[in-house]
């Protein structure tokens, strides 16, 4: 439970929850009407089936007509047409399309005449004006139409909410992957707080840039369509992640960011409605802005390692055992914030001091090792350091802790020779102390499989033969 709670405090987990909440919001707002429509249609079909079983089919038999499958389907279609006429669709797009047809019919039969009687010319401009007013009477009750921004007639306040929704499922999936990828890449260089701040500013800034430039583009003809999503802010974040100081950005990060941007640009250009052609073009500009920020903006918040002078001063005035425990707590707190480099520096010095205390504080050692071995922590200590701690724990007659440390070191060690030594030591302790001996034998088999001809392999065979 403690590990689960520690994981939930991780900034990356908060980013994942943010994406999941956005996904659920989009499902509820954009797909709930379709689900409700489907459920209502199912209920209507069920009602008709009950009627057909109880009396509908019998009526045909009474007049000498066999109620075939074809007749059933024709009657069901007629029933559903009447049902839909009495119950307008829940799906906003279908409802608006039907309202346009109804308004057109009213305009041709009654509307023009009513305006003419009042000495008002029923021209095309008046038609569009009245149609718009008629449809807005419906859309003002729909949450979706209150959240997204329609360049032609929405208020500026909608720019602060339009990013909640996405123009399609593919756009949301690309955003989820791109956002989490960029935040993870920027974790060490900027930290989550600074990255989130720039992303939030980019989201608002992107909306205003889109609104201000649309009228200058070919795509202004689609200003009646809704604008939503976070493509522009994501493009900026990807630009920040892709470029920066030479030692801070890997080629893999740059390639991943460019690939994600390309997928989103193609999605907006090909899969989303016409308005998003302009979004696709602006994305490239925002990616460039992000690249500029990546090169020019340093880390602005926290994360600096304490100076040597301050550390020495503290050591003079603080009890060494108290200092060791404070340092270990600080290291684990930093790990919870995903600041693994800083945490590893502190652990490298403090944990060995804990193991060398006299008398040993075994409960604190056990608790610290359990926290250090939490699988979602990614410390940067090399495998040999973990193994050296294991050797120290073995000297102090702490076999279970020594085994855990040896195995942790072996799991991350790149050098085969050192990895085999770690596995052998862990296996030897398991067999001598009778701690999950089967696992110890498996580790000895691994030692032999990796190299069966050296002295270590011979020693492993001797242990297996006992």
GROMACS .gro file of N, CA, C and O in nm, residues 163 165-167 171-172 174-175 199 202-203 206 227-238 260-261 263-265 267-268 272 276 279-280 282-284 286-287:
model
  160
  163UNK      N    1  -1.021   2.360  -2.518
  163UNK     CA    2  -0.918   2.256  -2.515
  163UNK      C    3  -0.963   2.131  -2.441
  163UNK      O    4  -0.900   2.027  -2.450
  165UNK      N    5  -1.215   1.948  -2.514
  165UNK     CA    6  -1.268   1.852  -2.610
  165UNK      C    7  -1.173   1.833  -2.728
  165UNK      O    8  -1.091   1.920  -2.756
  166UNK      N    9  -1.188   1.722  -2.799
  166UNK     CA   10  -1.104   1.691  -2.913
  166UNK      C   11  -1.190   1.661  -3.035
  166UNK      O   12  -1.302   1.607  -3.020
  167UNK      N   13  -1.141   1.695  -3.154
  167UNK     CA   14  -1.223   1.676  -3.274
  167UNK      C   15  -1.244   1.530  -3.315
  167UNK      O   16  -1.325   1.501  -3.400
  171UNK      N   17  -0.726   1.211  -3.270
  171UNK     CA   18  -0.659   1.331  -3.217
  171UNK      C   19  -0.630   1.316  -3.069
  171UNK      O   20  -0.523   1.355  -3.020
  172UNK      N   21  -0.725   1.259  -2.994
  172UNK     CA   22  -0.704   1.242  -2.851
  172UNK      C   23  -0.592   1.142  -2.824
  172UNK      O   24  -0.507   1.165  -2.735
  174UNK      N   25  -0.335   1.069  -3.016
  174UNK     CA   26  -0.206   1.132  -3.050
  174UNK      C   27  -0.166   1.229  -2.939
  174UNK      O   28  -0.049   1.235  -2.899
  175UNK      N   29  -0.263   1.306  -2.889
  175UNK     CA   30  -0.233   1.399  -2.780
  175UNK      C   31  -0.184   1.324  -2.656
  175UNK      O   32  -0.085   1.364  -2.594
  199UNK      N   33   0.322   2.442  -2.080
  199UNK     CA   34   0.214   2.377  -2.154
  199UNK      C   35   0.082   2.453  -2.135
  199UNK      O   36   0.008   2.475  -2.232
  202UNK      N   37   0.098   2.773  -2.328
  202UNK     CA   38   0.085   2.743  -2.471
  202UNK      C   39  -0.058   2.712  -2.511
  202UNK      O   40  -0.101   2.746  -2.621
  203UNK      N   41  -0.133   2.648  -2.420
  203UNK     CA   42  -0.273   2.615  -2.450
  203UNK      C   43  -0.356   2.742  -2.470
  203UNK      O   44  -0.432   2.754  -2.567
  206UNK      N   45  -0.212   2.950  -2.770
  206UNK     CA   46  -0.245   2.887  -2.897
  206UNK      C   47  -0.385   2.921  -2.944
  206UNK      O   48  -0.409   2.946  -3.062
  227UNK      N   49  -1.378   2.481  -3.308
  227UNK     CA   50  -1.235   2.458  -3.286
  227UNK      C   51  -1.217   2.404  -3.145
  227UNK      O   52  -1.272   2.457  -3.048
  228UNK      N   53  -1.140   2.298  -3.131
  228UNK     CA   54  -1.114   2.240  -2.999
  228UNK      C   55  -0.985   2.160  -3.002
  228UNK      O   56  -0.925   2.141  -3.107
  229UNK      N   57  -0.942   2.113  -2.886
  229UNK     CA   58  -0.821   2.033  -2.878
  229UNK      C   59  -0.699   2.113  -2.837
  229UNK      O   60  -0.704   2.235  -2.820
  230UNK      N   61  -0.586   2.042  -2.822
  230UNK     CA   62  -0.462   2.104  -2.774
  230UNK      C   63  -0.345   2.075  -2.868
  230UNK      O   64  -0.231   2.059  -2.824
  231UNK      N   65  -0.372   2.070  -2.996
  231UNK     CA   66  -0.265   2.041  -3.091
  231UNK      C   67  -0.153   2.144  -3.087
  231UNK      O   68  -0.034   2.110  -3.095
  232UNK      N   69  -0.188   2.272  -3.074
  232UNK     CA   70  -0.087   2.378  -3.079
  232UNK      C   71   0.003   2.375  -2.955
  232UNK      O   72   0.126   2.384  -2.966
  233UNK      N   73  -0.057   2.360  -2.837
  233UNK     CA   74   0.025   2.355  -2.717
  233UNK      C   75   0.108   2.228  -2.712
  233UNK      O   76   0.223   2.229  -2.665
  234UNK      N   77   0.053   2.117  -2.763
  234UNK     CA   78   0.131   1.993  -2.767
  234UNK      C   79   0.249   2.008  -2.863
  234UNK      O   80   0.360   1.961  -2.835
  235UNK      N   81   0.227   2.075  -2.978
  235UNK     CA   82   0.336   2.097  -3.073
  235UNK      C   83   0.447   2.178  -3.009
  235UNK      O   84   0.566   2.150  -3.028
  236UNK      N   85   0.410   2.279  -2.931
  236UNK     CA   86   0.511   2.361  -2.864
  236UNK      C   87   0.588   2.279  -2.761
  236UNK      O   88   0.711   2.287  -2.752
  237UNK      N   89   0.516   2.196  -2.685
  237UNK     CA   90   0.581   2.112  -2.585
  237UNK      C   91   0.675   2.011  -2.651
  237UNK      O   92   0.786   1.984  -2.601
  238UNK      N   93   0.634   1.957  -2.765
  238UNK     CA   94   0.720   1.863  -2.837
  238UNK      C   95   0.846   1.933  -2.889
  238UNK      O   96   0.955   1.875  -2.890
  260UNK      N   97   0.590   1.230  -3.361
  260UNK     CA   98   0.458   1.258  -3.302
  260UNK      C   99   0.395   1.381  -3.364
  260UNK      O  100   0.275   1.383  -3.393
  261UNK      N  101   0.477   1.485  -3.385
  261UNK     CA  102   0.425   1.606  -3.449
  261UNK      C  103   0.374   1.574  -3.589
  261UNK      O  104   0.265   1.619  -3.628
  263UNK      N  105   0.258   1.295  -3.710
  263UNK     CA  106   0.133   1.219  -3.703
  263UNK      C  107   0.015   1.312  -3.673
  263UNK      O  108  -0.092   1.303  -3.734
  264UNK      N  109   0.035   1.407  -3.580
  264UNK     CA  110  -0.074   1.499  -3.545
  264UNK      C  111  -0.105   1.595  -3.659
  264UNK      O  112  -0.222   1.625  -3.685
  265UNK      N  113  -0.002   1.643  -3.728
  265UNK     CA  114  -0.025   1.732  -3.843
  265UNK      C  115  -0.105   1.658  -3.951
  265UNK      O  116  -0.201   1.713  -4.006
  267UNK      N  117  -0.300   1.405  -3.908
  267UNK     CA  118  -0.436   1.379  -3.856
  267UNK      C  119  -0.523   1.503  -3.875
  267UNK      O  120  -0.638   1.493  -3.921
  268UNK      N  121  -0.470   1.620  -3.838
  268UNK     CA  122  -0.549   1.743  -3.854
  268UNK      C  123  -0.575   1.776  -4.000
  268UNK      O  124  -0.681   1.829  -4.035
  272UNK      N  125  -0.945   1.528  -3.964
  272UNK     CA  126  -1.034   1.621  -3.895
  272UNK      C  127  -1.101   1.717  -3.993
  272UNK      O  128  -1.056   1.732  -4.106
  276UNK      N  129  -0.938   2.240  -3.945
  276UNK     CA  130  -0.814   2.194  -3.883
  276UNK      C  131  -0.696   2.193  -3.980
  276UNK      O  132  -0.584   2.163  -3.939
  279UNK      N  133  -0.500   2.459  -3.834
  279UNK     CA  134  -0.434   2.411  -3.712
  279UNK      C  135  -0.307   2.334  -3.749
  279UNK      O  136  -0.202   2.351  -3.687
  280UNK      N  137  -0.316   2.251  -3.853
  280UNK     CA  138  -0.200   2.173  -3.897
  280UNK      C  139  -0.084   2.264  -3.938
  280UNK      O  140   0.032   2.236  -3.905
  282UNK      N  141  -0.037   2.583  -3.838
  282UNK     CA  142   0.013   2.654  -3.720
  282UNK      C  143   0.097   2.564  -3.629
  282UNK      O  144   0.187   2.612  -3.560
  283UNK      N  145   0.069   2.434  -3.631
  283UNK     CA  146   0.146   2.342  -3.547
  283UNK      C  147   0.295   2.350  -3.577
  283UNK      O  148   0.379   2.342  -3.487
  284UNK      N  149   0.329   2.362  -3.703
  284UNK     CA  150   0.470   2.368  -3.742
  284UNK      C  151   0.536   2.492  -3.683
  284UNK      O  152   0.649   2.488  -3.632
  286UNK      N  153   0.435   2.650  -3.410
  286UNK     CA  154   0.443   2.633  -3.265
  286UNK      C  155   0.554   2.535  -3.227
  286UNK      O  156   0.616   2.550  -3.121
  287UNK      N  157   0.579   2.437  -3.311
  287UNK     CA  158   0.692   2.346  -3.286
  287UNK      C  159   0.823   2.426  -3.290
  287UNK      O  160   0.912   2.404  -3.208
   0.00000   0.00000   0.00000
